[in-house]
Amino acid sequence: MLGSRASAEPGPWRTSRTPYLKEVMDALSAVHPARRVVFMKGAQVGATESGNNWLGYIMHHVPAPALAVQPTVELAKRFSRQRIDPLLEETPALRERVAPARARDSGNTMLSKEFPGGILVLTGANSAVGLRSMTARFLFLDEVDAYSGDAAGEGHPIALAEARAATPVLQRQHAVA
Ligand SMILES: Nc1ncnc2c1ncn2[C@@H]1O[C@H](COP(=O)(O)OP(=O)(O)OP(=O)(O)O)[C@@H](O)[C@H]1O
Ligand SMILES: [Mg+2]
């Protein structure tokens, strides 16, 4: 579901509206052989939204630790409030799996969303601590062109983030938009 808080066209997602995203989203399926999906794109073509669909699919169908990176922690917070919270609140299958943020000890904070079998952690490419705080099976790197070349002197954020998914687990997967 696309929330009214952030979407130009709120309501149910329709792939028919942006048919070119079908192949990108199919490649993000856990049964697709692609392990790294790179999206070279123009502005406002639905890239972030296709990544959000992937995050919802992970929570519902292939639960595992997932890390979503925005250029800065500040942008990760905004992404959480504007894009992730509406997705979780307005999609019935996800509403069942993630407790409302208001509840105490809900496992749902602005930068971390627990669900049965996994957790979604949101962070910024400017936070070396955030980038090396967990092992992730799925990695969603959004707006990589805006990542600074060095996360607080610890190396390139993409390399740091990809090292999170470097353990030899089956079907780890990256998306770079
Ligand atoms: N299939 C769709 N159906 C309805 N609305 C859509 C669809 N795809 C994208 N949108 C809407 O279009 C707008 C742009 O989508 P999105 O933010 O995902 O694009 P983007 O390529 O990530 O943009 P940016 O270049 O700003 O990063 C959003 O409001 C989104 O909700
Ligand atoms: Mg985007």
Tab-separated table of C-alpha atoms and ligand atoms in Angstrom:
chain	number	residue	atom	x	y	z
A	1	MET	CA	0.000	0.000	0.000
A	2	LEU	CA	1.220	3.492	-0.836
A	3	GLY	CA	0.528	5.825	2.072
A	4	SER	CA	-1.008	9.257	1.679
A	5	ARG	CA	1.831	10.754	3.741
A	6	ALA	CA	4.441	10.392	1.020
A	7	SER	CA	3.038	9.037	-2.191
A	8	ALA	CA	1.939	11.120	-5.151
A	9	GLU	CA	-0.633	8.384	-5.831
A	10	PRO	CA	-1.781	6.827	-2.546
A	11	GLY	CA	-3.584	3.506	-2.569
A	12	PRO	CA	-2.742	-0.026	-3.619
A	13	TRP	CA	0.486	-0.562	-5.518
A	14	ARG	CA	-0.088	-1.194	-9.211
A	15	THR	CA	2.772	-2.572	-11.265
A	16	SER	CA	0.736	-1.726	-14.376
A	17	ARG	CA	1.359	1.948	-13.521
A	18	THR	CA	5.143	1.470	-13.870
A	19	PRO	CA	5.573	-1.742	-15.907
A	20	TYR	CA	9.357	-1.301	-16.244
A	21	LEU	CA	9.672	-2.009	-12.496
A	22	LYS	CA	8.357	-5.564	-12.914
A	23	GLU	CA	11.695	-6.950	-14.059
A	24	VAL	CA	13.561	-5.117	-11.287
A	25	MET	CA	11.195	-6.468	-8.619
A	26	ASP	CA	11.241	-9.982	-10.100
A	27	ALA	CA	15.065	-9.925	-9.869
A	28	LEU	CA	14.688	-9.139	-6.144
A	29	SER	CA	12.680	-12.293	-5.511
A	30	ALA	CA	14.469	-14.823	-3.313
A	31	VAL	CA	14.001	-17.461	-6.013
A	32	HIS	CA	15.668	-15.339	-8.711
A	33	PRO	CA	19.362	-16.139	-9.335
A	34	ALA	CA	20.452	-12.467	-9.173
A	35	ARG	CA	22.329	-11.656	-5.978
A	36	ARG	CA	22.979	-7.992	-6.709
A	37	VAL	CA	20.511	-5.723	-8.446
A	38	VAL	CA	21.754	-2.308	-9.578
A	39	PHE	CA	19.226	0.274	-10.733
A	40	MET	CA	20.621	3.089	-12.886
A	41	LYS	CA	17.766	5.539	-13.120
A	42	GLY	CA	16.272	8.967	-13.726
A	43	ALA	CA	14.438	10.984	-11.070
A	44	GLN	CA	11.101	9.853	-9.624
A	45	VAL	CA	10.713	6.626	-11.554
A	46	GLY	CA	9.665	4.447	-8.577
A	47	ALA	CA	13.051	3.086	-7.500
A	48	THR	CA	12.639	3.674	-3.769
A	49	GLU	CA	9.096	2.330	-3.954
A	50	SER	CA	10.236	-0.888	-5.648
A	51	GLY	CA	12.819	-1.261	-2.852
A	52	ASN	CA	10.065	-0.704	-0.294
A	53	ASN	CA	7.988	-3.391	-1.971
A	54	TRP	CA	10.992	-5.679	-1.608
A	55	LEU	CA	11.257	-4.869	2.117
A	56	GLY	CA	7.564	-5.699	2.569
A	57	TYR	CA	8.038	-8.948	0.641
A	58	ILE	CA	11.011	-9.867	2.879
A	59	MET	CA	8.974	-9.243	6.050
A	60	HIS	CA	6.051	-11.281	4.765
A	61	HIS	CA	7.645	-14.109	2.776
A	62	VAL	CA	11.385	-14.492	3.484
A	63	PRO	CA	11.882	-13.068	6.990
A	64	ALA	CA	15.553	-12.397	7.791
A	65	PRO	CA	17.687	-9.493	8.997
A	66	ALA	CA	17.590	-6.657	6.461
A	67	LEU	CA	19.492	-3.369	6.398
A	68	ALA	CA	18.190	-0.322	4.518
A	69	VAL	CA	20.632	2.545	4.010
A	70	GLN	CA	19.801	6.154	3.135
A	71	PRO	CA	22.500	8.812	2.561
A	72	THR	CA	22.330	10.114	6.157
A	73	VAL	CA	20.795	9.045	9.465
A	74	GLU	CA	18.565	12.131	9.264
A	75	LEU	CA	17.239	10.960	5.882
A	76	ALA	CA	16.826	7.421	7.258
A	77	LYS	CA	14.562	8.843	9.982
A	78	ARG	CA	12.517	10.746	7.432
A	79	PHE	CA	12.358	7.633	5.211
A	80	SER	CA	11.111	5.655	8.208
A	81	ARG	CA	8.365	8.131	9.071
A	82	GLN	CA	7.251	8.975	5.545
A	83	ARG	CA	7.681	5.712	3.659
A	84	ILE	CA	8.152	2.735	5.981
A	85	ASP	CA	5.609	3.535	8.713
A	86	PRO	CA	2.732	4.081	6.250
A	87	LEU	CA	3.719	0.882	4.421
A	88	LEU	CA	3.633	-1.085	7.695
A	89	GLU	CA	0.446	0.537	8.965
A	90	GLU	CA	-1.586	0.361	5.775
A	91	THR	CA	-0.619	-3.075	4.429
A	92	PRO	CA	-2.657	-5.747	6.268
A	93	ALA	CA	-0.010	-8.537	5.990
A	94	LEU	CA	2.626	-6.194	7.460
A	95	ARG	CA	0.369	-4.653	10.094
A	96	GLU	CA	-0.012	-8.173	11.514
A	97	ARG	CA	3.741	-8.614	11.712
A	98	VAL	CA	5.060	-5.324	13.094
A	99	ALA	CA	3.669	-3.877	16.316
A	100	PRO	CA	2.643	-0.207	16.338
A	101	ALA	CA	5.520	2.092	17.354
A	102	ARG	CA	3.422	3.578	20.142
A	103	ALA	CA	3.339	0.358	22.155
A	104	ARG	CA	6.034	0.064	24.796
A	105	ASP	CA	8.608	-2.685	24.080
A	106	SER	CA	6.951	-3.192	20.709
A	107	GLY	CA	10.243	-3.863	18.909
A	108	ASN	CA	9.271	-1.009	16.621
A	109	THR	CA	11.405	2.134	16.812
A	110	MET	CA	12.148	4.728	14.171
A	111	LEU	CA	15.306	2.949	13.000
A	112	SER	CA	14.477	-0.655	13.772
A	113	LYS	CA	11.401	-2.735	12.965
A	114	GLU	CA	11.157	-6.233	14.373
A	115	PHE	CA	8.947	-8.836	12.742
A	116	PRO	CA	8.646	-12.599	13.257
A	117	GLY	CA	11.873	-14.146	11.978
A	118	GLY	CA	13.766	-10.951	11.292
A	119	ILE	CA	14.427	-7.285	11.775
A	120	LEU	CA	14.631	-4.298	9.464
A	121	VAL	CA	17.323	-1.824	10.502
A	122	LEU	CA	17.430	1.630	8.914
A	123	THR	CA	20.600	3.668	8.949
A	124	GLY	CA	22.580	6.377	7.139
A	125	ALA	CA	25.675	6.021	4.965
A	126	ASN	CA	27.289	8.672	7.185
A	127	SER	CA	27.101	6.377	10.230
A	128	ALA	CA	29.984	3.900	10.371
A	129	VAL	CA	28.501	2.552	13.618
A	130	GLY	CA	25.116	2.004	11.960
A	131	LEU	CA	26.749	0.277	8.999
A	132	ARG	CA	28.658	-2.240	11.052
A	133	SER	CA	26.103	-2.911	13.764
A	134	MET	CA	24.603	-6.089	12.326
A	135	THR	CA	24.800	-8.993	9.936
A	136	ALA	CA	22.225	-8.648	7.217
A	137	ARG	CA	20.922	-11.087	4.666
A	138	PHE	CA	19.298	-8.370	2.589
A	139	LEU	CA	20.706	-4.954	1.876
A	140	PHE	CA	18.827	-2.056	0.287
A	141	LEU	CA	21.151	0.822	-0.593
A	142	ASP	CA	19.063	3.776	-1.739
A	143	GLU	CA	20.412	6.987	-3.326
A	144	VAL	CA	23.993	5.701	-3.467
A	145	ASP	CA	25.151	8.719	-5.501
A	146	ALA	CA	24.566	10.843	-2.413
A	147	TYR	CA	26.722	8.661	-0.143
A	148	SER	CA	29.874	10.420	0.932
A	149	GLY	CA	33.059	8.588	-0.051
A	150	ASP	CA	34.031	7.840	3.498
A	151	ALA	CA	31.871	6.956	6.521
A	152	ALA	CA	33.620	8.887	9.297
A	153	GLY	CA	37.081	7.684	8.231
A	154	GLU	CA	36.146	3.992	8.241
A	155	GLY	CA	35.877	3.358	4.518
A	156	HIS	CA	33.373	3.642	1.703
A	157	PRO	CA	29.781	3.216	2.936
A	158	ILE	CA	28.867	0.771	0.154
A	159	ALA	CA	31.829	-1.463	1.028
A	160	LEU	CA	31.013	-1.209	4.742
A	161	ALA	CA	27.357	-2.059	4.135
A	162	GLU	CA	28.148	-4.921	1.760
A	163	ALA	CA	30.482	-6.415	4.357
A	164	ARG	CA	27.344	-6.795	6.538
A	165	ALA	CA	26.028	-9.289	4.029
A	166	ALA	CA	29.385	-10.984	3.413
A	167	THR	CA	28.889	-13.989	5.675
A	168	PRO	CA	28.436	-17.097	3.568
A	169	VAL	CA	24.700	-17.455	4.013
A	170	LEU	CA	22.545	-18.685	1.191
A	171	GLN	CA	20.674	-16.182	-0.909
A	172	ARG	CA	22.026	-12.974	0.484
A	173	GLN	CA	21.008	-10.187	-1.770
A	174	HIS	CA	21.761	-6.547	-2.473
A	175	ALA	CA	19.791	-3.847	-4.173
A	176	VAL	CA	21.469	-0.599	-5.117
A	177	ALA	CA	19.293	2.254	-6.412
B	1	LIG	N1	3.499	1.774	-9.522
B	1	LIG	C1	3.201	2.886	-8.863
B	1	LIG	N2	1.942	3.148	-8.536
B	1	LIG	C2	1.620	4.277	-7.896
B	1	LIG	N3	2.500	5.236	-7.500
B	1	LIG	C3	3.782	5.028	-7.798
B	1	LIG	C4	4.222	3.864	-8.490
B	1	LIG	N4	5.560	3.941	-8.648
B	1	LIG	C5	5.943	5.099	-8.079
B	1	LIG	N5	4.889	5.750	-7.553
B	1	LIG	C6	4.929	7.047	-6.856
B	1	LIG	O1	5.796	7.902	-7.590
B	1	LIG	C7	6.570	8.700	-6.732
B	1	LIG	C8	8.049	8.481	-6.996
B	1	LIG	O2	8.433	7.163	-6.599
B	1	LIG	P1	9.809	6.912	-5.853
B	1	LIG	O3	10.037	7.884	-4.762
B	1	LIG	O4	9.864	5.472	-5.521
B	1	LIG	O5	10.791	7.207	-7.066
B	1	LIG	P2	12.391	7.326	-7.048
B	1	LIG	O6	12.858	6.865	-8.388
B	1	LIG	O7	12.949	6.638	-5.861
B	1	LIG	O8	12.536	8.900	-6.913
B	1	LIG	P3	13.832	9.773	-6.529
B	1	LIG	O9	14.507	10.044	-7.828
B	1	LIG	O10	13.258	11.001	-5.895
B	1	LIG	O11	14.654	8.934	-5.576
B	1	LIG	C9	6.170	8.314	-5.308
B	1	LIG	O12	5.192	9.208	-4.823
B	1	LIG	C10	5.600	6.928	-5.502
B	1	LIG	O13	4.718	6.567	-4.464
B	2	MG	MG	14.210	7.379	-4.373
